CSV table of C-alpha atoms in Angstrom, one decimal:
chain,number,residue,atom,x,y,z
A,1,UNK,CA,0.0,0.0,0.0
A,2,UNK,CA,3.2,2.1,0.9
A,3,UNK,CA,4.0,1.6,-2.7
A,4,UNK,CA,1.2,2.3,-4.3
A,5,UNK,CA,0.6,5.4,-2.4
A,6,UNK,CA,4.4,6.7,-3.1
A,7,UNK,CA,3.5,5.8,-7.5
A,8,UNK,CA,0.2,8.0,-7.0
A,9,UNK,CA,2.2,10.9,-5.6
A,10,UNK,CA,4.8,10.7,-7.6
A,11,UNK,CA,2.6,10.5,-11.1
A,12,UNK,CA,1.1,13.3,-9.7
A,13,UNK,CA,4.1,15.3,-8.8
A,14,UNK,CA,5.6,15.0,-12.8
A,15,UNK,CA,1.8,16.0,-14.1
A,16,UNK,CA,1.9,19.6,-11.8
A,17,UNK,CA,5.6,19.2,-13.3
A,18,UNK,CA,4.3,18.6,-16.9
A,19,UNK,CA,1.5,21.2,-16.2
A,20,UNK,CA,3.4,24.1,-15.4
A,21,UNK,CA,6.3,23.6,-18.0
A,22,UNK,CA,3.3,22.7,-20.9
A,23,UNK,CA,1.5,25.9,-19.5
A,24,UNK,CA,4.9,28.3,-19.8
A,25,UNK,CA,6.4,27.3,-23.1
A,26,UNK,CA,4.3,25.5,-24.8
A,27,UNK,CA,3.7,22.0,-26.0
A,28,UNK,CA,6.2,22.0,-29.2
A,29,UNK,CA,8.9,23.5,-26.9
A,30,UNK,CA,8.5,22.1,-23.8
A,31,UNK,CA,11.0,19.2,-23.6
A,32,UNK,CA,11.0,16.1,-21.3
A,33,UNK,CA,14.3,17.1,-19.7
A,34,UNK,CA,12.6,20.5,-18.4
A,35,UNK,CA,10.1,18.4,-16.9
A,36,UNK,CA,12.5,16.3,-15.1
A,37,UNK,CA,14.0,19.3,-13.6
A,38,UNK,CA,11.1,20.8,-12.5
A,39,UNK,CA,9.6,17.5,-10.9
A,40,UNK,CA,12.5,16.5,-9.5
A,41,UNK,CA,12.5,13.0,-10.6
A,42,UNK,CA,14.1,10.3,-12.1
A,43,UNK,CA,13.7,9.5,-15.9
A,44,UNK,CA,13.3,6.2,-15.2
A,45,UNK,CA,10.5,7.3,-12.8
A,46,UNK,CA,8.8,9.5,-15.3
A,47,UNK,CA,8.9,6.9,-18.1
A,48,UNK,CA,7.0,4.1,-15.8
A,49,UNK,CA,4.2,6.3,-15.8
A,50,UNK,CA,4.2,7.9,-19.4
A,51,UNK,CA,5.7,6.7,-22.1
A,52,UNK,CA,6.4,10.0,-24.0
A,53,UNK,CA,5.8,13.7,-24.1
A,54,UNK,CA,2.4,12.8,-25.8
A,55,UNK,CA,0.9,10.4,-23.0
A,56,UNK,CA,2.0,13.4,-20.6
A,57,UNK,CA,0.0,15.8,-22.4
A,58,UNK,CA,-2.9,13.1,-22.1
A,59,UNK,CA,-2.6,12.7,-18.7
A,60,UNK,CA,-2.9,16.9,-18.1
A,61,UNK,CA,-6.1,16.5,-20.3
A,62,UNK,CA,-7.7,14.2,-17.9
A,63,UNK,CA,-7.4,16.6,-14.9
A,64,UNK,CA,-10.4,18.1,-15.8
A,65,UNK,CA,-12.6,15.3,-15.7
A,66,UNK,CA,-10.9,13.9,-13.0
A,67,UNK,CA,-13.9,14.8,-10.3
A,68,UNK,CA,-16.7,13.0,-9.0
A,69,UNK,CA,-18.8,14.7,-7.9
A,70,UNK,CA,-22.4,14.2,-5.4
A,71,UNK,CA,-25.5,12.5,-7.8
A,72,UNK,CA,-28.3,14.5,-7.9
A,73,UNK,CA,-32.1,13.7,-8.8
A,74,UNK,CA,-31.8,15.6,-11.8
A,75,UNK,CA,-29.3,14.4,-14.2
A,76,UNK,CA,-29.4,18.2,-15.3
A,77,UNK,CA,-28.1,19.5,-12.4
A,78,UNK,CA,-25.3,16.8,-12.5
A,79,UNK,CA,-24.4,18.7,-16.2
A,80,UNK,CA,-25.0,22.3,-14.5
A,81,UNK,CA,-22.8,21.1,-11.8
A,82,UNK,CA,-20.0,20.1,-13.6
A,83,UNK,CA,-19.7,23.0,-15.9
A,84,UNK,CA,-19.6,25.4,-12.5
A,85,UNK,CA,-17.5,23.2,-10.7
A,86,UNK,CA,-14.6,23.0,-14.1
A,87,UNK,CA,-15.0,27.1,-14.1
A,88,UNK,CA,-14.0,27.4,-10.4
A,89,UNK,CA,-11.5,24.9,-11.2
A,90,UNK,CA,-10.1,26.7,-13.3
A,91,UNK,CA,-9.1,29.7,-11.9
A,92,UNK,CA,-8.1,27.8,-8.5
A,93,UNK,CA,-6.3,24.8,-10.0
A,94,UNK,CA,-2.9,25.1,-12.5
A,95,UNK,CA,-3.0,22.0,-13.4
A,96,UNK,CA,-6.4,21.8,-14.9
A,97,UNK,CA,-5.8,25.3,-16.6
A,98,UNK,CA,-3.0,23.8,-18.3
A,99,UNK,CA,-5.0,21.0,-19.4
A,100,UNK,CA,-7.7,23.2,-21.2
A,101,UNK,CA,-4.9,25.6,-22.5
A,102,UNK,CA,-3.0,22.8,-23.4
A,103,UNK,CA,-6.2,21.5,-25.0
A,104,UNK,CA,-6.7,24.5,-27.2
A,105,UNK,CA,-2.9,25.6,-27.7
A,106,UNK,CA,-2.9,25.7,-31.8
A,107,UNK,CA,0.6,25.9,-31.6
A,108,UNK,CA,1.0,22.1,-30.9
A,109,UNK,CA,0.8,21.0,-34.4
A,110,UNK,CA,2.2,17.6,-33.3
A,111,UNK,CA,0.1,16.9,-30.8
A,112,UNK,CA,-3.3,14.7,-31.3
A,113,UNK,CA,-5.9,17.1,-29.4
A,114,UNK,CA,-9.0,15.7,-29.8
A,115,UNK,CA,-9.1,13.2,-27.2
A,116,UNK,CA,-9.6,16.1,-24.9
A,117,UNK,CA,-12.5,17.1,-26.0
A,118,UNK,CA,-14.0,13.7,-27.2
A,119,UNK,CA,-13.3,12.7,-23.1
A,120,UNK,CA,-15.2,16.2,-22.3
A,121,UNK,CA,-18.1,15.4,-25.2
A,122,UNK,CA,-19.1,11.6,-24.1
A,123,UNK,CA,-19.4,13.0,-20.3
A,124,UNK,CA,-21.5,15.4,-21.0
A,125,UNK,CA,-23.3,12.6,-23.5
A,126,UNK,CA,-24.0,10.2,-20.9
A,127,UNK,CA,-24.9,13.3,-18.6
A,128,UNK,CA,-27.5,14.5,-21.4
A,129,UNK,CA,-28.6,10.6,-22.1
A,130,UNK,CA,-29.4,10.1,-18.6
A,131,UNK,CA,-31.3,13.1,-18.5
A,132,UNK,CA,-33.3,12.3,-21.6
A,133,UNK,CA,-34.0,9.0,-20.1
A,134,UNK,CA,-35.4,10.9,-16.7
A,135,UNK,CA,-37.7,13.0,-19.5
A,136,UNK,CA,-35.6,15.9,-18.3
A,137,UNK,CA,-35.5,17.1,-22.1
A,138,UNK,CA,-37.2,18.6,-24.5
A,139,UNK,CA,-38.4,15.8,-27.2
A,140,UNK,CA,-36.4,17.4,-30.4
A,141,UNK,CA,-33.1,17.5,-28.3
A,142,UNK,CA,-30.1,15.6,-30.5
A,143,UNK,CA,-28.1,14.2,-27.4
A,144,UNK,CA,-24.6,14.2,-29.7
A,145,UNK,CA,-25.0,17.8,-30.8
A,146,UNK,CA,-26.3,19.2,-27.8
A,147,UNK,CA,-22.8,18.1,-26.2
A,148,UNK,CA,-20.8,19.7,-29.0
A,149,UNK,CA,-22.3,22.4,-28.4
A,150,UNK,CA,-21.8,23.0,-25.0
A,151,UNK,CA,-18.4,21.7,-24.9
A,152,UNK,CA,-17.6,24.1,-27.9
A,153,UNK,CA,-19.9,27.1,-26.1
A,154,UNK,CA,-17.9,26.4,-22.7
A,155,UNK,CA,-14.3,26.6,-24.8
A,156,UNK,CA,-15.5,30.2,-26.0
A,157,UNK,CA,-16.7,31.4,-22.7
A,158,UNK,CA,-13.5,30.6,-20.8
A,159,UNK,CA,-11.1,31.9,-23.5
A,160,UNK,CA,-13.3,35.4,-23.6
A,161,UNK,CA,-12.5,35.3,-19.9
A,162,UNK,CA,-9.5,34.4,-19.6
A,163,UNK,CA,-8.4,37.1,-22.3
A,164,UNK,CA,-11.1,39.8,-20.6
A,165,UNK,CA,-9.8,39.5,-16.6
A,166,UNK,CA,-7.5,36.0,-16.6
A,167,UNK,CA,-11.2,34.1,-15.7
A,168,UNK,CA,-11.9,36.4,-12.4
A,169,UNK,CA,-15.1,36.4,-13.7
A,170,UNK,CA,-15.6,32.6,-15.3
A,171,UNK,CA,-18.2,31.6,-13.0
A,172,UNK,CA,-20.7,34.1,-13.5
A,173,UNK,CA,-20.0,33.6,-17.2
A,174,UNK,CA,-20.4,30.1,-17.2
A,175,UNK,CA,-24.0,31.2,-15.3
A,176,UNK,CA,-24.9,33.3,-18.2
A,177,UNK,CA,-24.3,30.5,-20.5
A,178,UNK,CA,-26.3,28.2,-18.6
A,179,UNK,CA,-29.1,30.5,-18.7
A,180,UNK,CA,-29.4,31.0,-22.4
A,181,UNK,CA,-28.8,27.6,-23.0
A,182,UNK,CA,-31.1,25.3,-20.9
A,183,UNK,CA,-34.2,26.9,-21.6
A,184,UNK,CA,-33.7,25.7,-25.2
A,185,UNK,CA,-33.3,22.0,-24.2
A,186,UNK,CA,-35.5,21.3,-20.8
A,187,UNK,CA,-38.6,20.9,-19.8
A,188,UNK,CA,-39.9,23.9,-17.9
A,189,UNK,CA,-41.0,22.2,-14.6
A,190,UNK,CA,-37.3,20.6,-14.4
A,191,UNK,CA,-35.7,24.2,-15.8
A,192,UNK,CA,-37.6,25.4,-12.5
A,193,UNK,CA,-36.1,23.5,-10.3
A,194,UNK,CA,-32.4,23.6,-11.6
A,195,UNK,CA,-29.6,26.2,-9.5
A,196,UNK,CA,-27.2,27.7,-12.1
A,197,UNK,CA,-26.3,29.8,-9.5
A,198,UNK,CA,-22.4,31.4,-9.0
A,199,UNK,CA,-22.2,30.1,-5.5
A,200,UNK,CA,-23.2,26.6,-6.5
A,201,UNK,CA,-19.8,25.6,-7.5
A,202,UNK,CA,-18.3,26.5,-3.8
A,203,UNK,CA,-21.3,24.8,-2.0
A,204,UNK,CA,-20.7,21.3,-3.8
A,205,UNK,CA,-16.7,21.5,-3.5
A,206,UNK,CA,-17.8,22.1,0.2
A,207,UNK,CA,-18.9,19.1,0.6
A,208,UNK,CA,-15.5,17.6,0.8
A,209,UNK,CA,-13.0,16.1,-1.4
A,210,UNK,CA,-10.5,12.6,-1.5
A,211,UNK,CA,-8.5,11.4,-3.6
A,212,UNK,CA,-8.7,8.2,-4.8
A,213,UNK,CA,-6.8,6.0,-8.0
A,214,UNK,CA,-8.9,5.2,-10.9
A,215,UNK,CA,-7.0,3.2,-13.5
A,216,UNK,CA,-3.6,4.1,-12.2
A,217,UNK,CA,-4.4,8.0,-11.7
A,218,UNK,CA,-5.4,10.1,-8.9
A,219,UNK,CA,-9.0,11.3,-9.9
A,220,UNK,CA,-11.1,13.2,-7.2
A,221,UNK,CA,-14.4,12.6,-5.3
A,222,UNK,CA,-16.4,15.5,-4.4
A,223,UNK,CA,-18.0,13.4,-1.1
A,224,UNK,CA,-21.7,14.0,-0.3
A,225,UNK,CA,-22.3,16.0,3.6
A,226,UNK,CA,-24.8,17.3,5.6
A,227,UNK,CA,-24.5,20.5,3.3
A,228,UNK,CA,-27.2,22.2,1.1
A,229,UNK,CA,-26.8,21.8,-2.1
A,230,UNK,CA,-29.9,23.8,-3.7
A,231,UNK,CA,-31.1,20.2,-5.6
């Protein structure tokens, strides 16, 4: 277990490492021996974890799914909830804003980008799916395109802030988003019920957070406590 626990921090250590060197110059310019240096590490120890520059940059693109967060009644509010929860993320975590810069860095023309949003697009599938299921939407809504489009409309939003005020002002963004865009896909008595609130990211992060390994990374749980949540 000593083990274990000493490969989890250290694979975590050379993907802040990875983060922070893909976040300052770049992918194309960022080398693996910068890494090293900044993590501290051995390149034997980097290499049993990633096997190139490439599987690094995959690994910073699944920080920003890696969260599981509390289930809620309305699968909905589970898709509201995640989109508030990445915003705050974002302006509180470096490693998952290197993962969405690194995600949209045009620059790095050798670097396969996509699965980074086609992880980000199937959540938000099964999210919508689910929802459709509960009859939480609106009987013309394409599940597939909806998803697109939010991903695609969330990508906007946070590079308009980040550009406008370095994301101070994501959340509330992220709010307005949410309110021109569920009223086009939900039916009105669960569109009632939903909080798209700015505070709702902080009240669910409240809640508490472990980390746990998923399939040889660290991925967090947002834990459910005897806190409101607005759902």
């Amino acid at each position: 277990m000593a083990r274990q626990e000493r490969a989890i921090r250290t694979r975590r250590t050379i993907l802040e490492a990875a983060a922070a060197v893909f976040d300052e110059r770049g992918y194309t310019s960022a080398t693996i021996g910068e890494i090293l240096d900044r993590a501290g590490v051995t390149k034997g120890a980097l290499y049993f974890h990633f096997g190139s520059k490439e599987e690094l940059a995959l690994g910073v693109f699944e920080e920003q799914l890696a969260i599981t967060l509390p289930p809620q009644s309305s699968k909905l509010q589970e898709l509201v909830d995640s989109g508030l929860v990445l915003a705050r993320r974002l302006r509180s975590e470096p490693l998952v804003r290197a993962s969405v810069g690194l995600a949209l860095d045009q620059g790095a023309m050798d670097l396969d980008r996509t699965p980074a949003f086609r992880m980000w697009i199937d959540q938000n599938v099964q999210m919508l799916a689910e929802a459709k299921a509960q009859g939480e939407l609106l009987p013309h809504v394409d599940v597939a395109e909806t998803a697109e489009l939010l991903v695609g409309s969330f990508s906007g939003v946070q590079l308009l802030s980040q550009l406008r005020c370095q994301r101070q002002d994501l959340e509330r963004r992220i709010v307005v988003m949410f309110e021109h865009f569920l009223p086009s896909i939900t039916v009105p008595a669960v569109l009632a019920r939903l909080d798209i609130s700015a505070e709702r990211a902080a009240r669910v992060l409240a809640q508490g957070r472990v980390e746990v390994p998923v399939q040889g990374r660290v991925q967090v749980q947002v834990q459910e406590q005897a806190v409101s949540t607005g759902a």
